[in-house]
Amino acid sequence: MKIGILLGDDIGLEVVPVCVNVMQAAAEKTGLNIQWMPLPIGRKAHEEFGHTLPKVTLDGLRDIDGWILGPIGHAAYPKNEPGWGGMPPLRKMFDLFANIKPVLSYDNIPSIHKEVDIIFLREVTEGMQSSSVSDAGTGEFRPNDDISVGTRVVTRKGANRVAREAFEIARIRTKKRVTAVHKAAVYRLVCGMFSEECQKVAAEYPDIAFDEIHIDTIAAHLVMSPQEFDVIVTMNLFGDILTDLGAGLVGGLGLAPGLCVGKRQAMAQATHGSAPDIAGQNIANPYAMIQSGKMLLEWFGRKSSEPSATSAANLIHKSTAIVIKEAKSLTPDIGGRASTTEMGAAIIDTIGQL
């Protein structure tokens, strides 16, 4: 398996190496051979190549299975260049159409709800986020100073493939349920098309329970009883909002990993930002980055029928849960006193004991 390492900015330089070390430990335990490829991005790339997303990085990404992208967000380099921000351009260039974000609660980490285990899938190549999904121009304009207009795009291809990814994930889970989120009662054409495609895919998966719910209704249900949901699939803007809401239910963005997947590649990236206020202090929580790396292994195992990758992902999942339950090596944001590297080391030690 070939994996790129893109450190990002600020705490990315701390949490990404920990993530790589954990993934490598799990891979060695299960016999998975990983070829690592460091690639420049962000502030350091700008200093060396004059661009935050240089050609050498793009060329390197084309021939690998996936990559780990640290948080981007340094304030010291230009924000008007095409590569700034990293994630939206990479999603477009490599057609990474589904953003997968799990929301999982732990008994000994303070949260609004317990026994929460949800996988959100957000379509990220179309919809309302026009500037990050358009090849040219944007989906919004202002004909005069009193009027602003925005457009939302849904295609059958986009809706169908993100729905299919949701059902494939549901198949390996316990509840085996997919919930499609939209507002088809009002937006009968745009949301209606998303609903139609979800229904088509659902018919191909008779072993998976399927239901649909409106965006406003699920917002209330997630706050009151998130335990009733399993896999949730939705459109770009709706998903952008719901995934942050989900993270808030279980303890915050420090516990929010993420994976963007395409047909043949995937990008692991935690939801949180680069946190320049704590950079260099070795106190950043590596959980979200580590779990994003775990998701990359899990995806590769599922797509390539590679059991060693699946086993490595399971090892990381189990080891992280044990370290959190023991609560001896947790970072300050989740009630502990350990450093970033100490928490990573504890997870690696636990992998060795399983």
Short mmCIF file of C-alpha atoms in Angstrom, two decimals:
data_model
loop_
_atom_site.label_atom_id
_atom_site.label_comp_id
_atom_site.label_asym_id
_atom_site.label_seq_id
_atom_site.Cartn_x
_atom_site.Cartn_y
_atom_site.Cartn_z
CA MET A 1 0.00 0.00 0.00
CA LYS A 2 1.40 3.41 -1.01
CA ILE A 3 0.50 6.29 1.33
CA GLY A 4 1.50 9.95 1.06
CA ILE A 5 2.39 12.02 4.13
CA LEU A 6 1.35 15.70 3.92
CA LEU A 7 2.09 17.29 7.29
CA GLY A 8 0.10 20.50 6.85
CA ASP A 9 0.64 23.42 9.22
CA ASP A 10 0.97 24.09 12.95
CA ILE A 11 -0.21 21.05 14.97
CA GLY A 12 -0.21 19.02 11.76
CA LEU A 13 3.55 18.75 12.22
CA GLU A 14 2.85 17.04 15.55
CA VAL A 15 -0.25 14.88 15.06
CA VAL A 16 0.51 13.51 11.58
CA PRO A 17 3.83 11.85 12.58
CA VAL A 18 2.05 10.25 15.54
CA CYS A 19 -0.66 8.98 13.19
CA VAL A 20 1.97 7.53 10.83
CA ASN A 21 3.76 5.78 13.71
CA VAL A 22 0.51 4.22 14.92
CA MET A 23 -0.45 3.05 11.42
CA GLN A 24 3.01 1.58 10.85
CA ALA A 25 2.89 -0.31 14.16
CA ALA A 26 -0.49 -1.81 13.25
CA ALA A 27 0.68 -2.64 9.73
CA GLU A 28 3.79 -4.45 11.00
CA LYS A 29 1.64 -6.46 13.38
CA THR A 30 -0.68 -7.66 10.58
CA GLY A 31 1.88 -8.04 7.80
CA LEU A 32 0.70 -5.10 5.69
CA ASN A 33 3.53 -3.54 3.70
CA ILE A 34 3.20 0.27 3.50
CA GLN A 35 5.40 2.45 1.31
CA TRP A 36 5.40 5.97 2.77
CA MET A 37 5.87 9.01 0.55
CA PRO A 38 6.45 12.41 2.27
CA LEU A 39 5.10 15.26 0.11
CA PRO A 40 5.26 19.04 0.78
CA ILE A 41 2.16 21.15 1.40
CA GLY A 42 1.21 24.35 3.22
CA ARG A 43 3.60 26.94 4.64
CA LYS A 44 6.75 24.85 4.27
CA ALA A 45 5.87 24.03 0.66
CA HIS A 46 5.33 27.73 -0.01
CA GLU A 47 8.73 28.58 1.44
CA GLU A 48 10.47 25.96 -0.70
CA PHE A 49 8.44 25.98 -3.94
CA GLY A 50 6.52 29.27 -3.84
CA HIS A 51 3.19 27.43 -3.75
CA THR A 52 1.23 25.77 -0.95
CA LEU A 53 0.26 22.90 -3.26
CA PRO A 54 3.28 22.45 -5.58
CA LYS A 55 3.49 20.35 -8.74
CA VAL A 56 5.83 17.84 -7.10
CA THR A 57 3.08 17.02 -4.60
CA LEU A 58 0.36 16.68 -7.22
CA ASP A 59 2.57 14.43 -9.34
CA GLY A 60 3.33 12.27 -6.32
CA LEU A 61 -0.34 11.88 -5.37
CA ARG A 62 -1.39 10.53 -8.74
CA ASP A 63 0.24 7.14 -8.35
CA ILE A 64 -0.54 6.25 -4.73
CA ASP A 65 -3.48 4.63 -2.94
CA GLY A 66 -4.14 7.44 -0.51
CA TRP A 67 -2.62 10.09 1.70
CA ILE A 68 -2.71 11.63 5.15
CA LEU A 69 -3.32 15.38 5.06
CA GLY A 70 -2.58 17.39 8.17
CA PRO A 71 -4.65 20.49 8.99
CA ILE A 72 -4.08 23.50 6.72
CA GLY A 73 -4.55 27.05 7.90
CA HIS A 74 -1.37 29.00 8.48
CA ALA A 75 -1.92 32.74 8.41
CA ALA A 76 1.56 33.61 7.09
CA TYR A 77 1.19 32.64 3.42
CA PRO A 78 -1.02 34.03 0.63
CA LYS A 79 -4.65 32.96 0.60
CA ASN A 80 -5.44 34.06 -2.94
CA GLU A 81 -3.46 31.36 -4.72
CA PRO A 82 -5.37 28.34 -6.15
CA GLY A 83 -3.75 25.79 -3.84
CA TRP A 84 -4.50 27.53 -0.56
CA GLY A 85 -6.41 25.38 1.86
CA GLY A 86 -5.32 22.09 0.29
CA MET A 87 -8.48 20.09 0.81
CA PRO A 88 -11.00 21.55 -1.72
CA PRO A 89 -8.51 21.55 -4.65
CA LEU A 90 -7.42 18.00 -3.86
CA ARG A 91 -11.01 16.81 -3.66
CA LYS A 92 -11.69 18.27 -7.11
CA MET A 93 -8.46 17.13 -8.76
CA PHE A 94 -8.77 13.53 -7.61
CA ASP A 95 -12.58 13.31 -7.63
CA LEU A 96 -12.85 12.41 -3.95
CA PHE A 97 -16.63 12.50 -3.87
CA ALA A 98 -17.60 11.24 -0.41
CA ASN A 99 -16.51 12.73 2.90
CA ILE A 100 -16.90 10.06 5.60
CA LYS A 101 -17.04 11.26 9.20
CA PRO A 102 -17.70 8.93 12.14
CA VAL A 103 -19.15 10.20 15.42
CA LEU A 104 -18.41 7.92 18.36
CA SER A 105 -18.92 8.52 22.09
CA TYR A 106 -16.79 7.13 24.93
CA ASP A 107 -18.02 6.45 28.45
CA ASN A 108 -15.25 8.36 30.24
CA ILE A 109 -15.02 11.38 27.92
CA PRO A 110 -17.52 14.15 28.75
CA SER A 111 -20.23 14.46 26.10
CA ILE A 112 -23.86 15.40 25.69
CA HIS A 113 -24.81 11.84 24.73
CA LYS A 114 -23.45 8.31 25.28
CA GLU A 115 -23.81 5.18 23.14
CA VAL A 116 -23.54 7.23 19.95
CA ASP A 117 -22.05 5.49 16.90
CA ILE A 118 -22.90 7.24 13.62
CA ILE A 119 -21.17 7.38 10.23
CA PHE A 120 -21.94 10.53 8.21
CA LEU A 121 -21.39 10.55 4.45
CA ARG A 122 -21.37 13.95 2.79
CA GLU A 123 -21.23 14.39 -0.99
CA VAL A 124 -18.44 16.93 -1.63
CA THR A 125 -18.12 17.42 -5.39
CA GLU A 126 -21.34 19.38 -5.95
CA GLY A 127 -24.05 21.19 -4.02
CA MET A 128 -23.86 24.68 -2.48
CA GLN A 129 -20.10 24.85 -1.80
CA SER A 130 -19.67 26.31 -5.27
CA SER A 131 -16.21 27.86 -5.00
CA SER A 132 -14.68 24.58 -3.89
CA VAL A 133 -16.44 22.31 -6.39
CA SER A 134 -16.60 24.42 -9.59
CA ASP A 135 -14.00 24.03 -12.33
CA ALA A 136 -14.48 27.62 -13.50
CA GLY A 137 -16.35 30.53 -11.98
CA THR A 138 -18.59 30.07 -8.96
CA GLY A 139 -22.19 29.20 -8.29
CA GLU A 140 -23.08 32.57 -6.83
CA PHE A 141 -23.28 36.10 -8.22
CA ARG A 142 -24.61 39.58 -7.38
CA PRO A 143 -26.43 41.27 -10.29
CA ASN A 144 -26.75 44.49 -8.28
CA ASP A 145 -26.01 45.67 -4.76
CA ASP A 146 -29.43 44.62 -3.48
CA ILE A 147 -29.53 41.04 -4.78
CA SER A 148 -27.27 38.00 -4.31
CA VAL A 149 -28.00 34.66 -5.97
CA GLY A 150 -26.61 31.22 -5.16
CA THR A 151 -27.11 27.94 -7.02
CA ARG A 152 -27.13 24.34 -5.81
CA VAL A 153 -26.24 21.46 -8.10
CA VAL A 154 -27.21 17.81 -7.64
CA THR A 155 -26.50 15.21 -10.32
CA ARG A 156 -27.72 11.64 -10.55
CA LYS A 157 -24.12 10.43 -10.74
CA GLY A 158 -23.09 12.35 -7.62
CA ALA A 159 -26.09 11.28 -5.58
CA ASN A 160 -25.89 7.66 -6.70
CA ARG A 161 -22.24 7.09 -5.90
CA VAL A 162 -22.30 8.67 -2.45
CA ALA A 163 -25.41 6.64 -1.63
CA ARG A 164 -23.69 3.48 -2.82
CA GLU A 165 -20.70 4.19 -0.60
CA ALA A 166 -23.07 4.61 2.35
CA PHE A 167 -24.72 1.24 1.73
CA GLU A 168 -21.36 -0.48 1.34
CA ILE A 169 -20.28 0.88 4.72
CA ALA A 170 -23.60 -0.07 6.32
CA ARG A 171 -23.05 -3.65 5.20
CA ILE A 172 -20.07 -4.06 7.53
CA ARG A 173 -21.79 -2.48 10.54
CA THR A 174 -24.05 -4.00 13.18
CA LYS A 175 -27.27 -2.02 12.71
CA LYS A 176 -27.10 -2.12 8.89
CA ARG A 177 -29.23 0.98 8.40
CA VAL A 178 -28.91 3.96 6.04
CA THR A 179 -30.77 7.24 6.49
CA ALA A 180 -30.89 9.70 3.57
CA VAL A 181 -31.20 13.37 4.58
CA HIS A 182 -32.72 16.01 2.28
CA LYS A 183 -35.67 18.43 1.96
CA ALA A 184 -37.50 16.90 -0.98
CA ALA A 185 -40.92 18.09 0.18
CA VAL A 186 -39.82 21.65 -0.60
CA TYR A 187 -36.95 21.33 -3.09
CA ARG A 188 -38.70 18.74 -5.21
CA LEU A 189 -36.25 18.76 -8.12
CA VAL A 190 -32.86 19.18 -6.44
CA CYS A 191 -33.44 17.28 -3.20
CA GLY A 192 -35.93 15.11 -5.07
CA MET A 193 -33.20 13.83 -7.39
CA PHE A 194 -30.98 13.00 -4.41
CA SER A 195 -33.88 11.08 -2.85
CA GLU A 196 -34.62 9.22 -6.08
CA GLU A 197 -31.05 8.01 -6.44
CA CYS A 198 -30.85 6.92 -2.81
CA GLN A 199 -34.02 4.89 -3.32
CA LYS A 200 -32.57 3.26 -6.46
CA VAL A 201 -29.42 2.21 -4.61
CA ALA A 202 -31.44 1.01 -1.61
CA ALA A 203 -33.32 -1.41 -3.87
CA GLU A 204 -29.98 -3.11 -4.66
CA TYR A 205 -29.24 -3.68 -0.96
CA PRO A 206 -32.23 -5.60 0.45
CA ASP A 207 -30.15 -6.57 3.49
CA ILE A 208 -29.84 -2.92 4.58
CA ALA A 209 -32.68 -1.00 6.25
CA PHE A 210 -33.36 2.34 4.55
CA ASP A 211 -35.30 5.44 5.52
CA GLU A 212 -35.42 9.12 4.61
CA ILE A 213 -35.75 12.20 6.79
CA HIS A 214 -35.83 15.96 6.25
CA ILE A 215 -32.85 18.06 7.29
CA ASP A 216 -34.78 20.10 9.87
CA THR A 217 -36.30 16.99 11.43
CA ILE A 218 -33.01 15.15 11.79
CA ALA A 219 -31.41 18.21 13.41
CA ALA A 220 -33.88 17.84 16.27
CA HIS A 221 -33.58 14.05 16.42
CA LEU A 222 -29.78 14.15 16.54
CA VAL A 223 -29.86 16.48 19.52
CA MET A 224 -32.50 14.44 21.37
CA SER A 225 -31.76 10.81 20.42
CA PRO A 226 -28.68 10.31 18.21
CA GLN A 227 -28.51 6.65 19.26
CA GLU A 228 -31.27 5.77 16.78
CA PHE A 229 -29.06 6.48 13.74
CA ASP A 230 -26.41 4.36 12.05
CA VAL A 231 -25.22 5.58 8.61
CA ILE A 232 -26.42 9.00 7.42
CA VAL A 233 -25.93 10.14 3.82
CA THR A 234 -26.64 13.65 2.61
CA MET A 235 -25.63 16.51 0.32
CA ASN A 236 -22.70 18.91 0.64
CA LEU A 237 -24.04 21.83 2.68
CA PHE A 238 -26.36 19.72 4.84
CA GLY A 239 -23.47 17.37 5.58
CA ASP A 240 -21.10 20.22 6.40
CA ILE A 241 -23.48 21.35 9.15
CA LEU A 242 -24.59 17.96 10.46
CA THR A 243 -21.08 16.56 10.88
CA ASP A 244 -20.04 19.44 13.14
CA LEU A 245 -23.27 18.99 15.08
CA GLY A 246 -22.42 15.31 15.44
CA ALA A 247 -18.92 16.09 16.73
CA GLY A 248 -20.45 18.40 19.32
CA LEU A 249 -22.64 15.58 20.60
CA VAL A 250 -19.67 13.40 21.57
CA GLY A 251 -17.07 15.87 22.82
CA GLY A 252 -15.98 18.24 20.06
CA LEU A 253 -13.85 18.45 16.92
CA GLY A 254 -10.87 16.88 18.67
CA LEU A 255 -12.81 13.62 18.42
CA ALA A 256 -13.84 14.06 14.78
CA PRO A 257 -11.82 12.11 12.19
CA GLY A 258 -12.55 12.16 8.48
CA LEU A 259 -11.84 10.45 5.18
CA CYS A 260 -12.54 11.68 1.64
CA VAL A 261 -12.86 8.79 -0.80
CA GLY A 262 -12.96 8.45 -4.56
CA LYS A 263 -13.12 5.50 -6.90
CA ARG A 264 -9.48 4.50 -6.44
CA GLN A 265 -7.95 6.88 -3.86
CA ALA A 266 -8.71 8.29 -0.42
CA MET A 267 -7.52 11.20 1.72
CA ALA A 268 -7.38 10.98 5.52
CA GLN A 269 -7.93 14.33 7.20
CA ALA A 270 -9.16 15.21 10.66
CA THR A 271 -12.01 17.71 10.93
CA HIS A 272 -10.22 20.11 13.27
CA GLY A 273 -8.07 23.04 12.18
CA SER A 274 -4.35 23.69 12.55
CA ALA A 275 -4.69 25.30 16.04
CA PRO A 276 -1.71 27.71 15.85
CA ASP A 277 -2.38 28.78 19.46
CA ILE A 278 -1.13 25.42 20.79
CA ALA A 279 1.32 24.50 18.03
CA GLY A 280 4.73 23.40 19.22
CA GLN A 281 3.56 22.57 22.75
CA ASN A 282 3.10 18.83 22.18
CA ILE A 283 -0.38 18.91 23.74
CA ALA A 284 -2.60 18.54 20.65
CA ASN A 285 -4.99 15.60 20.73
CA PRO A 286 -3.86 13.09 18.05
CA TYR A 287 -7.09 11.05 18.27
CA ALA A 288 -8.83 12.50 15.19
CA MET A 289 -5.74 12.18 13.02
CA ILE A 290 -5.02 8.63 14.18
CA GLN A 291 -8.61 7.57 13.55
CA SER A 292 -8.52 9.21 10.11
CA GLY A 293 -5.49 7.04 9.32
CA LYS A 294 -7.36 4.03 10.65
CA MET A 295 -10.22 4.84 8.27
CA LEU A 296 -7.78 4.98 5.36
CA LEU A 297 -6.60 1.44 6.17
CA GLU A 298 -10.20 0.30 6.62
CA TRP A 299 -11.20 1.75 3.25
CA PHE A 300 -8.23 0.16 1.50
CA GLY A 301 -9.02 -3.20 3.06
CA ARG A 302 -12.63 -3.01 1.91
CA LYS A 303 -11.91 -1.76 -1.62
CA SER A 304 -8.94 -4.03 -2.30
CA SER A 305 -10.10 -7.10 -0.36
CA GLU A 306 -6.89 -6.86 1.66
CA PRO A 307 -7.42 -8.52 5.08
CA SER A 308 -4.13 -7.27 6.53
CA ALA A 309 -5.28 -3.66 6.06
CA THR A 310 -8.65 -4.40 7.65
CA SER A 311 -6.94 -6.14 10.57
CA ALA A 312 -4.56 -3.19 11.03
CA ALA A 313 -7.51 -0.80 11.16
CA ASN A 314 -9.24 -2.98 13.74
CA LEU A 315 -6.08 -3.03 15.86
CA ILE A 316 -5.94 0.77 15.90
CA HIS A 317 -9.63 0.99 16.78
CA LYS A 318 -9.34 -1.47 19.67
CA SER A 319 -6.08 -0.02 20.99
CA THR A 320 -7.40 3.54 20.98
CA ALA A 321 -10.53 2.46 22.84
CA ILE A 322 -8.41 0.72 25.48
CA VAL A 323 -6.16 3.75 25.99
CA ILE A 324 -9.19 6.02 26.33
CA LYS A 325 -10.88 3.66 28.78
CA GLU A 326 -7.75 3.37 30.95
CA ALA A 327 -7.45 7.20 30.89
CA LYS A 328 -3.74 7.15 31.80
CA SER A 329 -2.39 8.67 28.58
CA LEU A 330 -4.93 11.24 27.41
CA THR A 331 -4.23 14.80 26.30
CA PRO A 332 -5.50 17.76 28.37
CA ASP A 333 -8.50 18.51 26.13
CA ILE A 334 -10.09 15.18 27.05
CA GLY A 335 -9.25 15.19 30.73
CA GLY A 336 -5.68 13.88 30.85
CA ARG A 337 -2.15 15.19 31.32
CA ALA A 338 -0.30 13.32 28.59
CA SER A 339 1.45 14.88 25.61
CA THR A 340 0.64 14.25 21.98
CA THR A 341 3.53 11.82 21.61
CA GLU A 342 2.76 10.07 24.91
CA MET A 343 -0.81 9.34 23.85
CA GLY A 344 0.44 8.00 20.52
CA ALA A 345 3.05 5.85 22.28
CA ALA A 346 0.40 4.39 24.58
CA ILE A 347 -1.71 3.35 21.58
CA ILE A 348 1.35 1.78 19.92
CA ASP A 349 2.21 -0.12 23.12
CA THR A 350 -1.35 -1.42 23.29
CA ILE A 351 -1.19 -2.56 19.66
CA GLY A 352 1.88 -4.59 20.58
CA GLN A 353 0.00 -6.29 23.41
CA LEU A 354 -3.05 -7.34 21.37
#
